[in-house]
CSV table of C-alpha atoms in Angstrom, one decimal:
chain,number,residue,atom,x,y,z
A,605,MET,CA,-29.4,-47.3,-36.7
A,606,LYS,CA,-30.7,-45.8,-40.2
A,607,ILE,CA,-31.6,-42.1,-37.6
A,608,VAL,CA,-33.9,-39.5,-39.5
A,609,ILE,CA,-32.7,-36.1,-38.2
A,610,LEU,CA,-35.7,-33.6,-37.9
A,611,TYR,CA,-36.0,-30.2,-38.3
A,612,ASP,CA,-38.3,-27.6,-38.8
A,613,ARG,CA,-38.6,-26.5,-42.9
A,614,ILE,CA,-36.9,-23.1,-42.9
A,615,ALA,CA,-37.0,-20.3,-45.7
A,616,LYS,CA,-34.1,-19.6,-47.8
A,617,GLU,CA,-34.3,-15.8,-47.1
A,618,GLY,CA,-35.8,-14.1,-44.8
A,619,SER,CA,-35.4,-16.6,-41.4
A,620,HIS,CA,-35.0,-15.4,-38.0
A,621,PRO,CA,-31.8,-16.5,-36.3
A,622,ASP,CA,-34.2,-18.4,-33.5
A,623,GLN,CA,-35.3,-20.1,-37.1
A,624,SER,CA,-31.8,-21.0,-39.0
A,625,ASP,CA,-30.0,-21.9,-35.5
A,626,ALA,CA,-31.8,-25.0,-36.9
A,627,LEU,CA,-29.8,-26.0,-39.4
A,628,VAL,CA,-26.6,-25.9,-37.2
A,629,GLN,CA,-27.7,-28.0,-34.3
A,630,ALA,CA,-28.7,-30.7,-37.1
A,631,GLU,CA,-25.5,-30.9,-37.9
A,632,ALA,CA,-23.5,-31.2,-35.2
A,633,VAL,CA,-26.1,-34.3,-34.7
A,634,ASP,CA,-25.4,-36.1,-38.0
A,635,ARG,CA,-21.7,-35.0,-37.5
A,636,ALA,CA,-21.9,-37.1,-33.1
A,637,LEU,CA,-23.9,-40.1,-34.4
A,638,LYS,CA,-21.4,-40.6,-38.0
A,639,ASP,CA,-18.8,-41.0,-34.6
A,640,LEU,CA,-21.2,-43.3,-33.1
A,641,GLY,CA,-21.8,-45.3,-35.9
A,642,HIS,CA,-24.7,-45.0,-37.3
A,643,GLU,CA,-26.7,-43.8,-40.8
A,644,SER,CA,-27.6,-40.3,-41.1
A,645,VAL,CA,-30.2,-38.5,-43.3
A,646,GLU,CA,-31.5,-34.9,-42.4
A,647,MET,CA,-35.3,-34.1,-43.2
A,648,THR,CA,-37.5,-31.2,-42.8
A,649,PHE,CA,-41.4,-31.2,-41.5
A,650,SER,CA,-43.5,-29.1,-42.5
A,651,MET,CA,-47.7,-28.6,-43.3
A,652,ASP,CA,-47.4,-31.1,-46.4
A,653,VAL,CA,-48.1,-33.6,-44.2
A,654,LYS,CA,-48.9,-36.2,-47.4
A,655,GLY,CA,-45.0,-35.0,-48.2
A,656,PHE,CA,-44.2,-35.7,-45.3
A,657,LEU,CA,-45.4,-39.1,-44.9
A,658,LYS,CA,-44.5,-40.5,-48.0
A,659,GLU,CA,-41.0,-39.0,-48.1
A,660,ILE,CA,-40.2,-40.5,-43.7
A,661,LYS,CA,-41.8,-44.0,-45.5
A,662,GLU,CA,-39.2,-44.8,-48.6
A,663,ALA,CA,-36.7,-43.1,-45.8
A,664,TYR,CA,-37.5,-46.6,-43.8
A,665,PRO,CA,-35.8,-45.5,-40.4
A,666,GLN,CA,-35.2,-47.3,-37.6
A,667,LEU,CA,-34.5,-44.4,-35.7
A,668,VAL,CA,-35.9,-40.8,-36.0
A,669,PHE,CA,-33.5,-37.1,-34.1
A,670,ASN,CA,-36.2,-34.9,-33.1
A,671,LEU,CA,-35.0,-31.5,-33.4
A,672,VAL,CA,-38.7,-29.3,-34.2
A,673,GLU,CA,-38.8,-26.7,-32.6
A,674,SER,CA,-42.2,-25.9,-35.0
A,675,VAL,CA,-43.5,-26.0,-37.6
A,676,GLU,CA,-43.6,-23.2,-40.1
A,677,GLY,CA,-43.3,-20.9,-37.9
A,678,HIS,CA,-45.9,-21.5,-34.8
A,679,GLY,CA,-44.4,-23.0,-32.1
A,680,ARG,CA,-47.7,-24.5,-31.1
A,681,LEU,CA,-47.6,-27.6,-33.0
A,682,ILE,CA,-44.0,-28.4,-32.5
A,683,HIS,CA,-45.4,-31.7,-30.5
A,684,PHE,CA,-48.1,-31.8,-34.3
A,685,PRO,CA,-44.5,-34.0,-36.4
A,686,ALA,CA,-44.1,-35.7,-32.5
A,687,SER,CA,-48.0,-37.3,-32.8
A,688,VAL,CA,-47.4,-38.7,-36.5
A,689,LEU,CA,-44.1,-40.3,-35.9
A,690,ASP,CA,-46.6,-41.5,-33.1
A,691,LEU,CA,-49.5,-42.9,-35.8
A,692,LEU,CA,-46.0,-44.3,-37.8
A,693,SER,CA,-45.6,-46.2,-34.8
A,694,ILE,CA,-41.5,-45.1,-35.4
A,695,PRO,CA,-39.2,-44.1,-32.1
A,696,TYR,CA,-37.8,-41.0,-31.6
A,697,THR,CA,-35.7,-38.6,-29.4
A,698,GLY,CA,-36.3,-36.5,-26.7
A,699,ALA,CA,-40.4,-35.4,-24.9
A,700,PRO,CA,-43.0,-37.8,-26.0
A,701,ALA,CA,-45.8,-35.7,-27.8
A,702,ASP,CA,-48.3,-35.3,-25.1
A,703,ALA,CA,-44.9,-33.5,-23.1
A,704,LEU,CA,-44.3,-31.1,-25.8
A,705,TYR,CA,-47.8,-30.1,-25.7
A,706,MET,CA,-48.0,-29.6,-21.8
A,707,THR,CA,-45.1,-27.9,-21.6
A,708,SER,CA,-44.9,-25.6,-25.3
A,709,SER,CA,-48.6,-23.6,-23.6
A,710,LYS,CA,-47.3,-21.7,-20.4
A,711,VAL,CA,-50.6,-21.9,-20.1
A,712,VAL,CA,-51.1,-25.1,-19.5
A,713,ALA,CA,-47.4,-26.1,-18.1
A,714,LYS,CA,-48.7,-23.6,-15.4
A,715,LYS,CA,-51.4,-24.5,-14.1
A,716,ILE,CA,-50.7,-28.1,-14.3
A,717,LEU,CA,-46.4,-26.8,-11.9
A,718,SER,CA,-49.0,-25.0,-9.5
A,719,GLY,CA,-51.5,-28.6,-9.2
A,720,ALA,CA,-48.2,-30.3,-9.1
A,721,GLY,CA,-47.5,-27.6,-6.2
A,722,ILE,CA,-44.6,-26.4,-7.8
A,723,PRO,CA,-43.6,-22.5,-7.7
A,724,THR,CA,-44.5,-20.7,-10.7
A,725,PRO,CA,-45.4,-17.1,-11.4
A,726,SER,CA,-48.8,-15.9,-10.9
A,727,TYR,CA,-50.1,-14.6,-14.7
A,728,TYR,CA,-54.0,-13.1,-16.2
A,729,SER,CA,-55.0,-14.3,-19.9
A,730,PRO,CA,-56.2,-11.7,-21.4
A,731,GLY,CA,-59.7,-13.9,-20.5
A,732,ASP,CA,-59.8,-13.5,-16.8
A,733,LEU,CA,-59.1,-9.3,-16.8
A,734,LYS,CA,-62.0,-9.2,-19.3
A,735,ALA,CA,-64.2,-11.3,-17.1
A,736,LYS,CA,-63.8,-8.8,-14.2
A,737,SER,CA,-61.7,-6.4,-12.7
A,738,ILE,CA,-58.1,-7.5,-10.5
A,739,PRO,CA,-56.3,-5.7,-8.9
A,740,ILE,CA,-52.4,-5.5,-10.3
A,741,GLY,CA,-49.4,-5.2,-7.5
A,742,GLY,CA,-46.3,-4.6,-8.8
A,743,PRO,CA,-44.5,-5.4,-12.7
A,744,TYR,CA,-45.5,-8.1,-14.9
A,745,ILE,CA,-44.5,-9.5,-17.9
A,746,VAL,CA,-46.0,-10.4,-21.2
A,747,LYS,CA,-45.1,-13.3,-23.3
A,748,SER,CA,-45.6,-15.5,-25.7
A,749,VAL,CA,-47.9,-18.6,-24.4
A,750,TRP,CA,-46.0,-20.9,-27.2
A,751,GLU,CA,-43.3,-19.2,-29.0
A,752,HIS,CA,-40.0,-20.2,-27.6
A,753,ALA,CA,-36.5,-19.0,-28.1
A,754,SER,CA,-37.8,-15.6,-26.3
A,755,VAL,CA,-39.4,-14.9,-29.2
A,756,GLY,CA,-40.8,-11.2,-28.9
A,757,LEU,CA,-39.9,-11.1,-25.5
A,758,GLU,CA,-37.6,-7.7,-23.8
A,759,GLU,CA,-37.2,-4.7,-21.5
A,760,SER,CA,-40.1,-3.5,-22.8
A,761,SER,CA,-42.2,-6.2,-22.1
A,762,VAL,CA,-42.1,-5.8,-18.7
A,763,LEU,CA,-45.0,-3.6,-17.3
A,764,ALA,CA,-45.1,-1.1,-14.3
A,765,VAL,CA,-48.9,-1.2,-14.6
A,766,LYS,CA,-51.7,0.3,-12.6
A,767,SER,CA,-54.7,-1.5,-13.6
A,768,SER,CA,-55.5,-4.4,-15.0
A,769,GLY,CA,-57.4,-2.3,-17.5
A,770,GLN,CA,-53.8,-0.9,-19.1
A,771,LEU,CA,-52.3,-4.9,-18.9
A,772,LEU,CA,-55.0,-6.1,-19.8
A,773,ALA,CA,-54.3,-2.8,-24.0
A,774,GLU,CA,-50.9,-4.1,-23.5
A,775,MET,CA,-51.5,-7.2,-23.9
A,776,GLU,CA,-53.7,-6.9,-27.0
A,777,LYS,CA,-50.9,-4.3,-28.3
A,778,ARG,CA,-48.9,-7.5,-28.4
A,779,ARG,CA,-50.1,-9.7,-29.1
A,780,ASP,CA,-48.9,-10.0,-33.2
A,781,GLN,CA,-45.4,-10.1,-32.3
A,782,LEU,CA,-45.9,-13.3,-29.8
A,783,GLY,CA,-47.8,-15.8,-32.0
A,784,GLY,CA,-51.5,-14.2,-31.6
A,785,ASP,CA,-51.8,-15.1,-28.5
A,786,CYS,CA,-50.0,-14.5,-24.4
A,787,PHE,CA,-49.6,-13.9,-21.1
A,788,ALA,CA,-49.5,-11.7,-18.4
A,789,GLU,CA,-47.1,-13.1,-15.7
A,790,GLN,CA,-46.1,-12.1,-12.5
A,791,PHE,CA,-42.2,-10.4,-13.1
A,792,ILE,CA,-39.7,-12.0,-10.5
A,793,ASP,CA,-36.9,-9.2,-10.4
A,794,GLY,CA,-34.2,-11.6,-9.1
A,795,ARG,CA,-31.6,-13.5,-9.7
A,796,GLU,CA,-32.1,-16.1,-13.3
A,797,PHE,CA,-31.1,-20.2,-13.7
A,798,ASN,CA,-30.8,-22.8,-15.3
A,799,LEU,CA,-31.2,-26.4,-14.8
A,800,SER,CA,-29.8,-28.9,-17.1
A,801,LEU,CA,-31.2,-32.2,-17.2
A,802,LEU,CA,-29.9,-35.8,-19.1
A,803,ALA,CA,-31.0,-38.9,-19.0
A,804,SER,CA,-29.0,-41.2,-17.9
A,805,PRO,CA,-29.3,-45.2,-16.8
A,806,GLU,CA,-30.7,-43.8,-12.7
A,807,GLY,CA,-32.7,-41.5,-14.1
A,808,PRO,CA,-32.5,-37.5,-15.3
A,809,GLU,CA,-29.3,-36.6,-14.7
A,810,ALA,CA,-29.3,-33.1,-13.3
A,811,LEU,CA,-26.2,-31.0,-15.7
A,812,PRO,CA,-25.2,-28.0,-13.2
A,813,PRO,CA,-26.7,-25.0,-12.1
A,814,ALA,CA,-25.5,-21.9,-14.3
A,815,GLU,CA,-26.4,-18.5,-13.5
A,816,MET,CA,-27.3,-16.2,-16.3
A,817,LYS,CA,-25.6,-12.5,-14.6
A,818,PHE,CA,-26.2,-9.4,-15.4
A,819,ILE,CA,-23.3,-7.7,-16.0
A,820,ASP,CA,-23.4,-3.4,-15.5
A,821,TYR,CA,-27.0,-3.5,-15.9
A,822,PRO,CA,-28.7,0.4,-15.3
A,823,PRO,CA,-30.2,0.5,-11.7
A,824,GLU,CA,-33.9,1.2,-14.1
A,825,LYS,CA,-33.0,-1.6,-16.8
A,826,TRP,CA,-35.2,-4.4,-16.4
A,827,LYS,CA,-33.6,-7.3,-16.1
A,828,VAL,CA,-34.8,-9.9,-19.1
A,829,VAL,CA,-33.5,-13.0,-21.1
A,830,GLY,CA,-34.7,-11.5,-23.9
A,831,TYR,CA,-35.0,-11.4,-28.0
A,832,LYS,CA,-31.3,-9.8,-27.9
A,833,ALA,CA,-29.2,-11.7,-25.6
A,834,LYS,CA,-30.1,-14.8,-26.5
A,835,TRP,CA,-30.3,-13.7,-30.7
A,836,ASP,CA,-27.9,-10.1,-30.9
A,837,ASP,CA,-24.4,-10.1,-30.8
A,838,SER,CA,-24.1,-6.5,-31.6
A,839,SER,CA,-26.7,-5.5,-28.6
A,840,PHE,CA,-25.8,-4.1,-24.4
A,841,GLU,CA,-28.1,-7.6,-23.8
A,842,SER,CA,-26.3,-9.7,-25.3
A,843,LEU,CA,-22.5,-8.4,-24.1
A,844,HIS,CA,-24.0,-7.8,-21.1
A,845,THR,CA,-25.2,-11.6,-19.6
A,846,GLN,CA,-22.4,-14.0,-18.6
A,847,ARG,CA,-23.6,-17.9,-18.1
A,848,SER,CA,-22.0,-19.1,-14.7
A,849,PHE,CA,-21.5,-21.4,-13.8
A,850,GLU,CA,-19.0,-20.7,-10.1
A,851,PHE,CA,-21.0,-20.7,-7.2
A,852,PRO,CA,-19.3,-20.3,-3.8
A,853,LYS,CA,-20.3,-23.4,-1.1
A,854,SER,CA,-22.8,-21.4,1.1
A,855,GLU,CA,-25.2,-21.5,-2.1
A,856,ARG,CA,-25.1,-25.0,-2.1
A,857,PRO,CA,-28.3,-25.7,-0.9
A,858,LEU,CA,-30.2,-23.1,-3.7
A,859,LEU,CA,-28.7,-24.9,-6.1
A,860,GLN,CA,-29.7,-28.3,-4.6
A,861,ASN,CA,-32.8,-27.0,-4.4
A,862,LEU,CA,-32.4,-25.8,-7.7
A,863,MET,CA,-31.6,-29.0,-9.1
A,864,ASP,CA,-34.2,-30.7,-6.8
A,865,MET,CA,-37.4,-29.4,-8.3
A,866,ALA,CA,-36.2,-29.3,-12.1
A,867,LYS,CA,-36.3,-33.5,-11.8
A,868,ARG,CA,-39.4,-32.8,-9.5
A,869,CYS,CA,-41.0,-31.2,-13.5
A,870,TRP,CA,-39.2,-34.2,-15.0
A,871,HIS,CA,-40.9,-36.4,-13.6
A,872,VAL,CA,-44.9,-34.3,-13.1
A,873,PHE,CA,-44.1,-33.6,-17.5
A,874,GLY,CA,-43.0,-37.0,-18.9
A,875,LEU,CA,-39.9,-36.0,-20.2
A,876,ARG,CA,-37.4,-37.7,-22.0
A,877,GLY,CA,-34.0,-37.9,-23.2
A,878,TYR,CA,-33.0,-34.3,-22.2
A,879,ALA,CA,-34.7,-31.3,-21.2
A,880,ARG,CA,-34.0,-27.3,-19.5
A,881,VAL,CA,-36.1,-25.9,-17.1
A,882,ASP,CA,-35.8,-21.8,-15.8
A,883,PHE,CA,-35.4,-20.4,-12.9
A,884,ARG,CA,-35.8,-17.1,-11.5
A,885,VAL,CA,-34.8,-16.8,-7.9
A,886,ASP,CA,-36.9,-13.8,-5.1
A,887,GLU,CA,-34.4,-12.0,-2.9
A,888,ARG,CA,-35.7,-14.5,-0.2
A,889,ASN,CA,-34.4,-17.7,-1.4
A,890,GLN,CA,-37.9,-19.1,-3.3
A,891,PRO,CA,-36.9,-19.8,-7.0
A,892,TRP,CA,-39.9,-20.4,-8.8
A,893,VAL,CA,-40.1,-22.4,-12.2
A,894,LEU,CA,-40.8,-19.6,-15.4
A,895,GLU,CA,-40.0,-22.4,-17.8
A,896,ILE,CA,-40.2,-26.4,-18.8
A,897,ASN,CA,-37.6,-26.7,-21.9
A,898,ALA,CA,-39.2,-30.2,-23.2
A,899,ASN,CA,-35.3,-30.7,-25.7
A,900,PRO,CA,-33.7,-27.5,-25.2
A,901,CYS,CA,-31.7,-26.2,-28.3
A,902,LEU,CA,-28.7,-28.9,-28.8
A,903,SER,CA,-25.4,-25.7,-31.1
A,904,PRO,CA,-23.0,-26.7,-29.6
A,905,ASP,CA,-23.4,-23.4,-27.6
A,906,ALA,CA,-26.3,-23.2,-26.5
A,907,GLY,CA,-26.1,-23.1,-22.6
A,908,PHE,CA,-27.1,-27.9,-22.7
A,909,VAL,CA,-24.2,-27.9,-23.9
A,910,ALA,CA,-22.2,-25.9,-22.1
A,911,ALA,CA,-23.4,-27.5,-18.5
A,912,ALA,CA,-22.8,-30.7,-20.2
A,913,SER,CA,-19.1,-29.2,-21.1
A,914,GLN,CA,-19.6,-28.6,-16.8
A,915,ALA,CA,-20.1,-32.4,-16.5
A,916,GLY,CA,-16.9,-33.8,-18.4
A,917,LEU,CA,-19.9,-34.7,-21.3
A,918,SER,CA,-18.3,-34.2,-24.4
A,919,TYR,CA,-21.1,-34.0,-27.6
A,920,ARG,CA,-21.0,-37.4,-28.7
A,921,GLN,CA,-21.9,-38.6,-24.7
A,922,VAL,CA,-24.3,-35.7,-24.8
A,923,VAL,CA,-26.2,-37.4,-28.1
A,924,GLU,CA,-25.6,-41.5,-27.5
A,925,ARG,CA,-27.2,-40.6,-24.1
A,926,ILE,CA,-30.4,-39.5,-25.4
A,927,LEU,CA,-30.6,-42.1,-28.3
A,928,GLN,CA,-30.4,-44.6,-25.7
A,929,ASP,CA,-33.3,-43.5,-23.7
A,930,VAL,CA,-35.9,-43.2,-26.4
A,931,HIS,CA,-39.1,-45.7,-26.1
A,932,PRO,CA,-39.8,-47.8,-27.4
A,933,LEU,CA,-35.9,-49.0,-28.0
A,934,PRO,CA,-35.7,-49.5,-31.4
């Protein structure tokens, strides 16, 4: 097939590591597609929709491999390229436009999770706290509603506040660095897991679960997989946060629970191709879904690819499986 690899338009100067990583993904996918015998061409998406329409029509691809994670740095627009491709009736990989929207808005995702009976930590929006005084108990973590890749998320995002007014003030102070919209989620001070899912003829396959282990963290330091842990290789957080796939047999019931919950998320949100579900597990061994990552990072060193490797899958096989779950099939 002739396949367009579509990703964010990256600024030549001043781009952040989470943004420039799109180039790494595009290069890796391009190699895999060529190894599979396809013809591929790279293309970027931006606010210049008319320019994109002209370019994509001239390319006339049979399929688009959709790697777009934001549009000109705005995570809230992640669904927009997929919507344009739907308009053009061009098939594309990964989650459909509506699933991308529902999962990219963490607040919308939490409402859907709660409605489906899937445990997710309680939360407050600024509007909730402005409407009335709410008793606050336990620490909260302030997150961006739309931005992913842990943008704006650090240890200082966890707040041991004593009143709703104090929590609201802290949220307002962080709005700009969190992309304009934020919310406060009850902080689960426990273990963190990632569960990757890959399409198969029998439905979503749960890849080996991974635990993000916090090694030699001081007792007073909040355990958060924030921006530094993901993107700053020299930081304490990166050096002391390790991914592990090793578990004792006694953990099998917990791991099975995580896999079952992740598959429920896949079906509830109508995901496709590949996905990752992030969990926290509290001291009672209760899992809580933090986020649904539709179309997670496909860089060769990313967590999704590591999980696939644990399952005995090569990068080329991962790409092939993603191509096989495109609807409608080209």
